CSV table of C-alpha atoms in Angstrom, one decimal:
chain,number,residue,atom,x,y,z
A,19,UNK,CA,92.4,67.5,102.3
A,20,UNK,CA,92.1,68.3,106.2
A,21,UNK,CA,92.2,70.9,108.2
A,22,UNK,CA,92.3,69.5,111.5
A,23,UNK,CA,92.2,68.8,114.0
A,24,UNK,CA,93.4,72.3,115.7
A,25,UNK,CA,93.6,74.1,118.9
A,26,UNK,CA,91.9,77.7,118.7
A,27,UNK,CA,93.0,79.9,122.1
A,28,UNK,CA,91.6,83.6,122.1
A,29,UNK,CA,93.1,86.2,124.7
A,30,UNK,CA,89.4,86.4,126.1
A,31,UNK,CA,86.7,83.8,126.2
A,32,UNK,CA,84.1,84.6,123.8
A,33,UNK,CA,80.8,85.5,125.5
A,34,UNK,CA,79.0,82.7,124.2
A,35,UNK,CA,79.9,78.7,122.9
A,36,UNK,CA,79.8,78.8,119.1
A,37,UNK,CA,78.2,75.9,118.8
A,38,UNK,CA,76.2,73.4,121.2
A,39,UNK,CA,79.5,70.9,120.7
A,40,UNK,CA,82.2,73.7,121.1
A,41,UNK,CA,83.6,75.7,124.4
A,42,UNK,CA,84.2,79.4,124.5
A,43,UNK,CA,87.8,78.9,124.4
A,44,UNK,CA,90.3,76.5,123.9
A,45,UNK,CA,88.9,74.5,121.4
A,46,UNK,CA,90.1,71.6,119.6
A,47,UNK,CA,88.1,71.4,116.1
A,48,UNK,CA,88.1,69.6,112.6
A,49,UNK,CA,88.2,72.5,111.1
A,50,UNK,CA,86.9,70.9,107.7
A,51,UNK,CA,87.3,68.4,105.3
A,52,UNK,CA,87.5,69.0,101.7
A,53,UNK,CA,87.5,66.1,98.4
A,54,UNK,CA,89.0,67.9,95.3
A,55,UNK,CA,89.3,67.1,91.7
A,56,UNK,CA,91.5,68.8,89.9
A,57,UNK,CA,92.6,68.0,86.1
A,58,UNK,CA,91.9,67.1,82.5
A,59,UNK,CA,88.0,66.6,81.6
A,60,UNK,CA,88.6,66.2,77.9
A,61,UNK,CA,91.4,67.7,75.4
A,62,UNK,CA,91.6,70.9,76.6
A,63,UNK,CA,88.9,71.1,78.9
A,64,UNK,CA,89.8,70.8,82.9
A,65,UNK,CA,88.3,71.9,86.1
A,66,UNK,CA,89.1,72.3,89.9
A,67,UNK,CA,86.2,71.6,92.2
A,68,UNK,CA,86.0,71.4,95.8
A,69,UNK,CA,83.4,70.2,98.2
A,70,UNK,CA,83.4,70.8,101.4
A,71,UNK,CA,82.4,69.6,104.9
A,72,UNK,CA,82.3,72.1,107.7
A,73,UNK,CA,83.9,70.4,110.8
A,74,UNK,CA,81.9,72.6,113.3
A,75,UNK,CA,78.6,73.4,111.4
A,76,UNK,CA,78.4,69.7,110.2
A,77,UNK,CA,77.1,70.3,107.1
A,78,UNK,CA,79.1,69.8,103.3
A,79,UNK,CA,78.8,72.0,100.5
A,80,UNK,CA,80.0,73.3,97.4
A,81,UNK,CA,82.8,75.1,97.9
A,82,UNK,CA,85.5,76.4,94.7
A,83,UNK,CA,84.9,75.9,91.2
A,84,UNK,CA,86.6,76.4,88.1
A,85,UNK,CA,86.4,75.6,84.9
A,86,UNK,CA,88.3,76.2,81.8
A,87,UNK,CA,89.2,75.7,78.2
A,88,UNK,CA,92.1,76.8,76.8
A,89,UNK,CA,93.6,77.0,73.2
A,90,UNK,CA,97.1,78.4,72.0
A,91,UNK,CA,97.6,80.9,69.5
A,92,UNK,CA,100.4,82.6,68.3
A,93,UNK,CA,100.0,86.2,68.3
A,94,UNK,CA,103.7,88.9,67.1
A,95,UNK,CA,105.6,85.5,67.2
A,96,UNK,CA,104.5,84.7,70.9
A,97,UNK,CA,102.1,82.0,72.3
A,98,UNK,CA,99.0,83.6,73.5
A,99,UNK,CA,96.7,81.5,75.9
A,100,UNK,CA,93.2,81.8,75.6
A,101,UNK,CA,90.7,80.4,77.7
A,102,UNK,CA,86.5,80.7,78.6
A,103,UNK,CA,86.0,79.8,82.1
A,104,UNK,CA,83.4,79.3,84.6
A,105,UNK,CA,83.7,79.9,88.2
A,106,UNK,CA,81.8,80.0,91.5
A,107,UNK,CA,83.8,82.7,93.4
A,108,UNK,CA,85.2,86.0,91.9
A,109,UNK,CA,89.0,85.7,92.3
A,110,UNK,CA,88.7,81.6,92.6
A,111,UNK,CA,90.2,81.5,89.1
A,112,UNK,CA,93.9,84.0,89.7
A,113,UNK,CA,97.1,82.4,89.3
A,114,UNK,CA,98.4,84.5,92.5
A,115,UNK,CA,98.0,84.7,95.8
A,116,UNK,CA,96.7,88.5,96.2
A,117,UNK,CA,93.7,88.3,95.2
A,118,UNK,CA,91.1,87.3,97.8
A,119,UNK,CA,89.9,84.0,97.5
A,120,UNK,CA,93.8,82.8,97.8
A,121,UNK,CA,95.5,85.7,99.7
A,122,UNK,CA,96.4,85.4,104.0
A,123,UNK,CA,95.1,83.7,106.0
A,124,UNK,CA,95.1,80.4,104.4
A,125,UNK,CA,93.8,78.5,107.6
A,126,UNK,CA,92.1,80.1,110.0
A,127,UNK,CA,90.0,79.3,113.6
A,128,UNK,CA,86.7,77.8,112.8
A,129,UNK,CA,85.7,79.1,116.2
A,130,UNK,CA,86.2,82.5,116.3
A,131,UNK,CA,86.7,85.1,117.6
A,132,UNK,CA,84.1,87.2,118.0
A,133,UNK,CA,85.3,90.0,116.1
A,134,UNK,CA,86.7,90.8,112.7
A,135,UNK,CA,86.8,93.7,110.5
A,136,UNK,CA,84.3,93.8,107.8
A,137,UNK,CA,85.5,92.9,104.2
A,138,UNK,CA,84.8,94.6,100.7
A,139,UNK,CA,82.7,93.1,98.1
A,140,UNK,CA,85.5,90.9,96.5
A,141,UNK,CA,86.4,89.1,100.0
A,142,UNK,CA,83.7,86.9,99.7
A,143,UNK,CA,80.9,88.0,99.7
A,144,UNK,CA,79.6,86.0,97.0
A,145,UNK,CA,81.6,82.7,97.7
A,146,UNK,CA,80.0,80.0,96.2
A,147,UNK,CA,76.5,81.9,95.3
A,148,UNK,CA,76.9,82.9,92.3
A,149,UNK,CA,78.0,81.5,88.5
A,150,UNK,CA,80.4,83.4,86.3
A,151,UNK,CA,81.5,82.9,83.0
A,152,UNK,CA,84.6,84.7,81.2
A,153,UNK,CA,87.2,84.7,78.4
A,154,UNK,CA,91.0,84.9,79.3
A,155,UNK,CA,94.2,85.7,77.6
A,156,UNK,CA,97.8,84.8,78.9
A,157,UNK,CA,100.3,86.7,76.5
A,158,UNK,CA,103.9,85.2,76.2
A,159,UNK,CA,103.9,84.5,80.0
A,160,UNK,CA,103.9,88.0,80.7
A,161,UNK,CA,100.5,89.4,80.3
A,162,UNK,CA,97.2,88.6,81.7
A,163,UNK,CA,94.0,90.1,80.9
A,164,UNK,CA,90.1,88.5,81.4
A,165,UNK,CA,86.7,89.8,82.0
A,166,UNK,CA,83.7,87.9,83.8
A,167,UNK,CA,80.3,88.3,84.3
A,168,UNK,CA,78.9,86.9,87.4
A,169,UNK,CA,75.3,86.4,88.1
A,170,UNK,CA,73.8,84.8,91.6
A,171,UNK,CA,72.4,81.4,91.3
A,172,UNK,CA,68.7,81.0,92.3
A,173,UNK,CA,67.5,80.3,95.8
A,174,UNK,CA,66.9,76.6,95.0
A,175,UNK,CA,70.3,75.9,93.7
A,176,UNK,CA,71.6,77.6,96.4
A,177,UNK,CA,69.8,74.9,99.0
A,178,UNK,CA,70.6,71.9,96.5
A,179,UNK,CA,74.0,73.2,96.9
A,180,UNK,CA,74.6,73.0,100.8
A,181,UNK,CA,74.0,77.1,100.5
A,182,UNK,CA,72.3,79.1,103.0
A,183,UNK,CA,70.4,81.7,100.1
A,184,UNK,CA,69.6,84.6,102.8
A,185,UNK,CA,73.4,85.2,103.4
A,186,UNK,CA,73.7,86.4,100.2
A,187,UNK,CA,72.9,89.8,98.7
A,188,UNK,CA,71.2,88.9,95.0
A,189,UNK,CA,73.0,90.1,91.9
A,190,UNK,CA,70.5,92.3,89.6
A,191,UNK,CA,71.4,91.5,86.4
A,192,UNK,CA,75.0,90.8,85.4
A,193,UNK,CA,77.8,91.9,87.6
A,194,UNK,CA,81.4,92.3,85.9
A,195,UNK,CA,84.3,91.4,86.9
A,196,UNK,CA,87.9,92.6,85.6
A,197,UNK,CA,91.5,91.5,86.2
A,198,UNK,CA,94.4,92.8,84.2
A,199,UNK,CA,98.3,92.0,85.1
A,200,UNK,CA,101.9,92.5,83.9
A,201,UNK,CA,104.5,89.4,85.3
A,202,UNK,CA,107.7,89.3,84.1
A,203,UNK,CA,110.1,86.7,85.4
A,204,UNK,CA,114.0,87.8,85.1
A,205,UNK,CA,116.2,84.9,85.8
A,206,UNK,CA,115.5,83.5,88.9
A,207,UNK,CA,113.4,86.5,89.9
A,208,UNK,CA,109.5,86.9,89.0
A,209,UNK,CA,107.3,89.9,89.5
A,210,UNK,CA,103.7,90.8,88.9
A,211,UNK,CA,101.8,94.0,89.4
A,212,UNK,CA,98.1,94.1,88.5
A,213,UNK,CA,94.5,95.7,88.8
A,214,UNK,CA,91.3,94.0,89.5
A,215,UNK,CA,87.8,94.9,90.2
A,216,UNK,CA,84.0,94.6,90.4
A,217,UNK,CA,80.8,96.1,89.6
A,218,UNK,CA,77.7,94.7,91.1
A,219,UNK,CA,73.8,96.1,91.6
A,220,UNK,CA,72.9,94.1,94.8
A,221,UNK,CA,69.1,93.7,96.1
A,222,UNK,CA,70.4,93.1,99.9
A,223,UNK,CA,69.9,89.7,101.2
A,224,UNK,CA,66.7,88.9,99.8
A,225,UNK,CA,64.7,92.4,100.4
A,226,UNK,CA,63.3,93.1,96.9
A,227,UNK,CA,61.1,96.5,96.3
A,228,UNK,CA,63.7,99.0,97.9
A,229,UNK,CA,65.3,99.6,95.0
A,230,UNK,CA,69.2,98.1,94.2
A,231,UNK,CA,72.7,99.1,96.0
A,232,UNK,CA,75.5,100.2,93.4
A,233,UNK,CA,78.9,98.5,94.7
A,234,UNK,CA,82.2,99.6,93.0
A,235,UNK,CA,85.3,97.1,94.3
A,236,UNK,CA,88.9,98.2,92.6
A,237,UNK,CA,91.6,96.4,93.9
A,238,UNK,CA,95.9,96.9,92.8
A,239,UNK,CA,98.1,94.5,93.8
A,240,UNK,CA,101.7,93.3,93.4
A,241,UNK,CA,104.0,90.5,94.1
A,242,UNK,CA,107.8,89.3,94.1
A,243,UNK,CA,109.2,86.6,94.2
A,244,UNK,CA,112.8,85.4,94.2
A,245,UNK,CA,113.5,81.1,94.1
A,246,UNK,CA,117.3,80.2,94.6
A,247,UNK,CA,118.3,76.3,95.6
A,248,UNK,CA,116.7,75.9,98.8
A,249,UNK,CA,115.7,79.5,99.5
A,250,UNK,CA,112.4,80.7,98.7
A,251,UNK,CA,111.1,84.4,99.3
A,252,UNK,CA,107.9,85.8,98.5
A,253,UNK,CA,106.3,89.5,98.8
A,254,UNK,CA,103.0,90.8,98.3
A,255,UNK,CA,100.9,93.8,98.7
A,256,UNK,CA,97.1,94.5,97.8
A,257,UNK,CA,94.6,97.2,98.5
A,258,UNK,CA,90.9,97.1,97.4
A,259,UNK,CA,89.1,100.4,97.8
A,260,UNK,CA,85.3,100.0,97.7
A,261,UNK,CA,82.6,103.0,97.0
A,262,UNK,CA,78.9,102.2,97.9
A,263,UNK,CA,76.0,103.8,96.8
A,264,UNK,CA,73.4,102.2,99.3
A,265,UNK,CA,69.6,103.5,97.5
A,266,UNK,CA,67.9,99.9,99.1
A,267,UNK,CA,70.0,99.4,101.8
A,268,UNK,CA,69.6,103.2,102.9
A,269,UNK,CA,65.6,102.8,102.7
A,270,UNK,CA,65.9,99.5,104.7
A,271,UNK,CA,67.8,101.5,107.6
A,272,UNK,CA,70.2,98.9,107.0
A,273,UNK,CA,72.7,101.9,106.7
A,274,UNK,CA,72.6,105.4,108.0
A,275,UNK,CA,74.6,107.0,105.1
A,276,UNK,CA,73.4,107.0,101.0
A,277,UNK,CA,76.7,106.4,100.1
A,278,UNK,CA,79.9,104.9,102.1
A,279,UNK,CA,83.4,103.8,101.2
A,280,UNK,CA,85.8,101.2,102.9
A,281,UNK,CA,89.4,100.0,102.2
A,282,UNK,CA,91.1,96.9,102.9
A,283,UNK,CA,95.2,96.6,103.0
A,284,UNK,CA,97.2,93.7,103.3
A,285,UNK,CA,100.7,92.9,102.5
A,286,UNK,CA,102.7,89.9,103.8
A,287,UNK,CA,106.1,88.5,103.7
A,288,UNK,CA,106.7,84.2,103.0
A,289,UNK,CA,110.3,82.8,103.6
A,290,UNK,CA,110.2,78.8,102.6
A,291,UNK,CA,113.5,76.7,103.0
A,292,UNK,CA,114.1,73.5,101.8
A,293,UNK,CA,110.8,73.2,100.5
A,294,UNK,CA,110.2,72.1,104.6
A,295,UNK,CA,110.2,75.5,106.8
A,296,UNK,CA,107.9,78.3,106.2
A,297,UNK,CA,107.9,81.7,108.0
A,298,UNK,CA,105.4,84.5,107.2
A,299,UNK,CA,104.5,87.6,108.7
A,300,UNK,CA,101.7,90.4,107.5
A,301,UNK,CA,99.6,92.8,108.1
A,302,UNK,CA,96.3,94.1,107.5
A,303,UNK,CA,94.2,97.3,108.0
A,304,UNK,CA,90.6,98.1,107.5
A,305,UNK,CA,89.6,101.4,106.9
A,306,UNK,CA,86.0,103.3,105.9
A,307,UNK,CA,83.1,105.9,106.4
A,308,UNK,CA,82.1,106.2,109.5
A,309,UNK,CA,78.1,104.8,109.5
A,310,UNK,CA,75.7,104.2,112.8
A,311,UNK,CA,73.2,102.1,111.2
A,312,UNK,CA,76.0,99.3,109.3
A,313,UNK,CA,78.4,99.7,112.2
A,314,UNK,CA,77.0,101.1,115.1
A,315,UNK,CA,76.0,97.1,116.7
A,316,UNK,CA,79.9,96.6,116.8
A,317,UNK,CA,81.7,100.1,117.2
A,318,UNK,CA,80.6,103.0,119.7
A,319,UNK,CA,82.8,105.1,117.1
A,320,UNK,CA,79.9,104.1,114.7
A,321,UNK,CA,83.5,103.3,112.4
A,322,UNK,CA,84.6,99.6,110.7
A,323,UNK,CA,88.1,100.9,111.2
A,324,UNK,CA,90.2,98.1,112.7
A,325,UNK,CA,94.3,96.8,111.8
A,326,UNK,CA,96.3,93.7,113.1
A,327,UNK,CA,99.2,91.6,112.3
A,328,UNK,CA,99.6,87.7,111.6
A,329,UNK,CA,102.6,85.5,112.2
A,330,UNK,CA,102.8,82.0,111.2
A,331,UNK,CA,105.6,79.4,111.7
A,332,UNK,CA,105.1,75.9,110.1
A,333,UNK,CA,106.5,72.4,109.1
A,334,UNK,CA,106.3,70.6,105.8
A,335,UNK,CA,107.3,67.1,106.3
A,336,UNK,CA,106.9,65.2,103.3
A,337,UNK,CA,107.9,67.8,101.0
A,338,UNK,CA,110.3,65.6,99.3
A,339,UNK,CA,107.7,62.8,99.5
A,340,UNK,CA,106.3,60.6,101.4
A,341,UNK,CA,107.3,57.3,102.4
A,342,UNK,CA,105.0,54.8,101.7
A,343,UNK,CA,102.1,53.7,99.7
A,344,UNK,CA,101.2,57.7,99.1
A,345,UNK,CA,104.1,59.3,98.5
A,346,UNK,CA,101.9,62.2,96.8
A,347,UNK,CA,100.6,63.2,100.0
A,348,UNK,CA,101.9,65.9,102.1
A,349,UNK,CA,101.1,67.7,105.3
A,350,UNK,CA,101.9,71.3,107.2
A,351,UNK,CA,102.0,71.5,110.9
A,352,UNK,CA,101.6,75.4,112.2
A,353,UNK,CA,101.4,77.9,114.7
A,354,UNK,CA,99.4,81.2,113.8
A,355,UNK,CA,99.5,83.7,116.3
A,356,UNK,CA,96.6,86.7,115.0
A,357,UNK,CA,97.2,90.1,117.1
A,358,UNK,CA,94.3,92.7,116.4
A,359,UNK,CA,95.7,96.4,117.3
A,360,UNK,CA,92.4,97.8,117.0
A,361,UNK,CA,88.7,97.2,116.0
A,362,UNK,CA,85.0,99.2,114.9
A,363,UNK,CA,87.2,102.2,115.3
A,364,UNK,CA,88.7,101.5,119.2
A,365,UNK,CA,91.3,99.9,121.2
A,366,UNK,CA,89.0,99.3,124.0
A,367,UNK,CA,85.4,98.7,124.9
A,368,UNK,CA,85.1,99.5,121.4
A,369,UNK,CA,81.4,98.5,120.9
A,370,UNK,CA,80.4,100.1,124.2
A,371,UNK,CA,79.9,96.3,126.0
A,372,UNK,CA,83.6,95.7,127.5
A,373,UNK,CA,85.3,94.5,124.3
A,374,UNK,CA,88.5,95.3,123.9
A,375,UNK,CA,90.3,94.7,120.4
A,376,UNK,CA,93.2,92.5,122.3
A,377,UNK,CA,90.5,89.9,123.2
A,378,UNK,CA,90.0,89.0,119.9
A,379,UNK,CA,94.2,87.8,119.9
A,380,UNK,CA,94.1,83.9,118.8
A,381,UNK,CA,96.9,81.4,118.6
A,382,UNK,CA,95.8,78.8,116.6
A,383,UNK,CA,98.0,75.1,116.3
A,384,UNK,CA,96.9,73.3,113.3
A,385,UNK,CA,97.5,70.6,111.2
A,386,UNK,CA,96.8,70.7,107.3
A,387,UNK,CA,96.9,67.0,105.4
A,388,UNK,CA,96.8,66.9,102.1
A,389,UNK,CA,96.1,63.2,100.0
């Protein structure tokens, strides 16, 4: 798969080039490239892994991992899926596009921009750092349950891996992770509304002897979908509402507050005809405790509030397959326009240095090839 190449335009330049091969606007950018497997190991055993090269950093790494074996079971006269699997990203193994590691934006400018509101627990903050290892159940294709337990993978691994191990907070101990859904389908109708969440004592970024932070991430979310001949429509809606107790990142100065809270919303609308056109629209808003020491750098409001919207128009042409010797492959051709209403709490000069949250605007052209 490819992301890439694309052209990133933000409403203002950034202050600085990314990188030493990149521009402060109006970049054109392999975004990256990614080699997949995906399938059957053995019987009932499969996996999806992805490795990953970073167009602008230059550099490849391991990027998401699952793992599973499944078995079916009856269970009151319905088949009941169960499954242990191992992943490398909490969220990397759902089945629907709410939960973080799937959910909007699914491309996005490698470039920039400078600013973006700050994300909970779950939105990645352990991508590809840690192992997990959980048991599932899928009841009559209507019920999902599962519980993980996630632990970060040592600082070696980390490297081996293509992994940076200082931009990760460590994982004392075990942290779990829960996901629990009901989706019925009713004709040509399906629906799903769930709860997820995490519980994780962190020693920040590699700072041992302060003590641990206590980080609470539960999430809701809910989606609808309706397929009809060439007409599909799609609806989704999540909130993740995050309390932190910060004991070592308090003692650090890291943060000015023992305890803070943020919330992240976002809830999008996909139309898809033909299989070949695809519209989406959403939204998303970031709200929490005001704290000088976490937000201060960014926000003269000392606050990660900060809401936009995202539009996105693209083209599937080989939906119905390619012609030729790949007629597997496929591609999607796109315009996303990102508008930022505010940011860190302010409309303008919100971090006290001229920034204003329009300049963070970007319209980004991309292509996406899959093989």
């Amino acid at each position: 798969m490819i992301q890439g190449p694309q052209f990133e335009h933000f409403q203002k330049n950034l202050d600085a080039p990314p990188t030493s091969s990149t521009n402060t606007n109006d970049n054109v950018v392999l975004d990256q490239l990614s080699l997949f497997y995906g399938g059957q190991i053995y019987d009932n055993l499969g996996a999806f892994v992805q490795g990953t090269y970073d167009g602008v950093g230059h550099s490849w790494s391991i990027d998401n991992t699952d793992i599973r074996y499944t078995q079916t079971v009856k269970v009151f006269g319905a088949d009941l899926i169960v499954g242990i699997d191992v992943n490398n990203n909490p969220t990397v193994q759902d089945v629907w596009n709410t939960t973080p590691a799937w959910s909007l934006p699914y491309i996005s400018a490698a470039t920039g921009p400078a600013f973006t509101p700050p994300g909970t627990m779950l939105e990645g903050t352990f991508a590809a750092g840690v192992v997990g290892a959980g048991v599932y159940g899928w009841w009559n294709n209507m019920v999902y349950a599962e519980l993980t337990g996630y632990r970060t993978l040592s600082s070696s691994t980390q490297q081996e891996l293509g992994l940076d191990p200082t931009s990760f907070p460590s994982i004392a101990g075990v942290a779990p992770y829960w996901r629990v859904a009901f989706a019925p389908t009713i004709g040509e109708h399906s629906f799903m509304i769930g709860a997820f969440g995490m519980y994780a004592t962190e020693v920040p970024y590699a700072n041992p002897g302060f003590g641990v932070d206590r980080i609470l991430d539960l999430g809701f979310d809910a989606q609808y979908q309706f397929i009809h001949g060439k007409h599909a429509f799609e609806a989704k809606v999540s909130n993740i509402h995050e309390m932190d107790q910060y004991n070592a990142s308090y003692a650090l100065q890291a943060t000015s507050n023992l305890r803070d809270n943020l919330n992240s919303f976002r809830t999008s609308v996909d139309y898809v005809y033909d299989n070949t056109y695809s519209f989406t629209a959403g939204y998303f808003d970031v709200s929490g405790s005001s704290d000088a020491n976490l937000y201060g750098a960014n926000s003269v409001a000392n606050s990660p509030n900060g809401n936009g919207f995202l539009f996105d128009i693209a083209y599937l042409p080989f939906s119905h397959g390619m012609p030729g010797p790949f007629p597997w492959a496929n591609a999607r051709i796109g315009v996303s326009y990102t508008k930022y209403l505010t940011l860190y709490g302010g409309t303008t000069n919100f971090d006290g240095a001229g920034h204003n949250a329009s300049d963070n605007n970007t319209l980004l052209v991309y292509s996406w090839l899959m093989f």
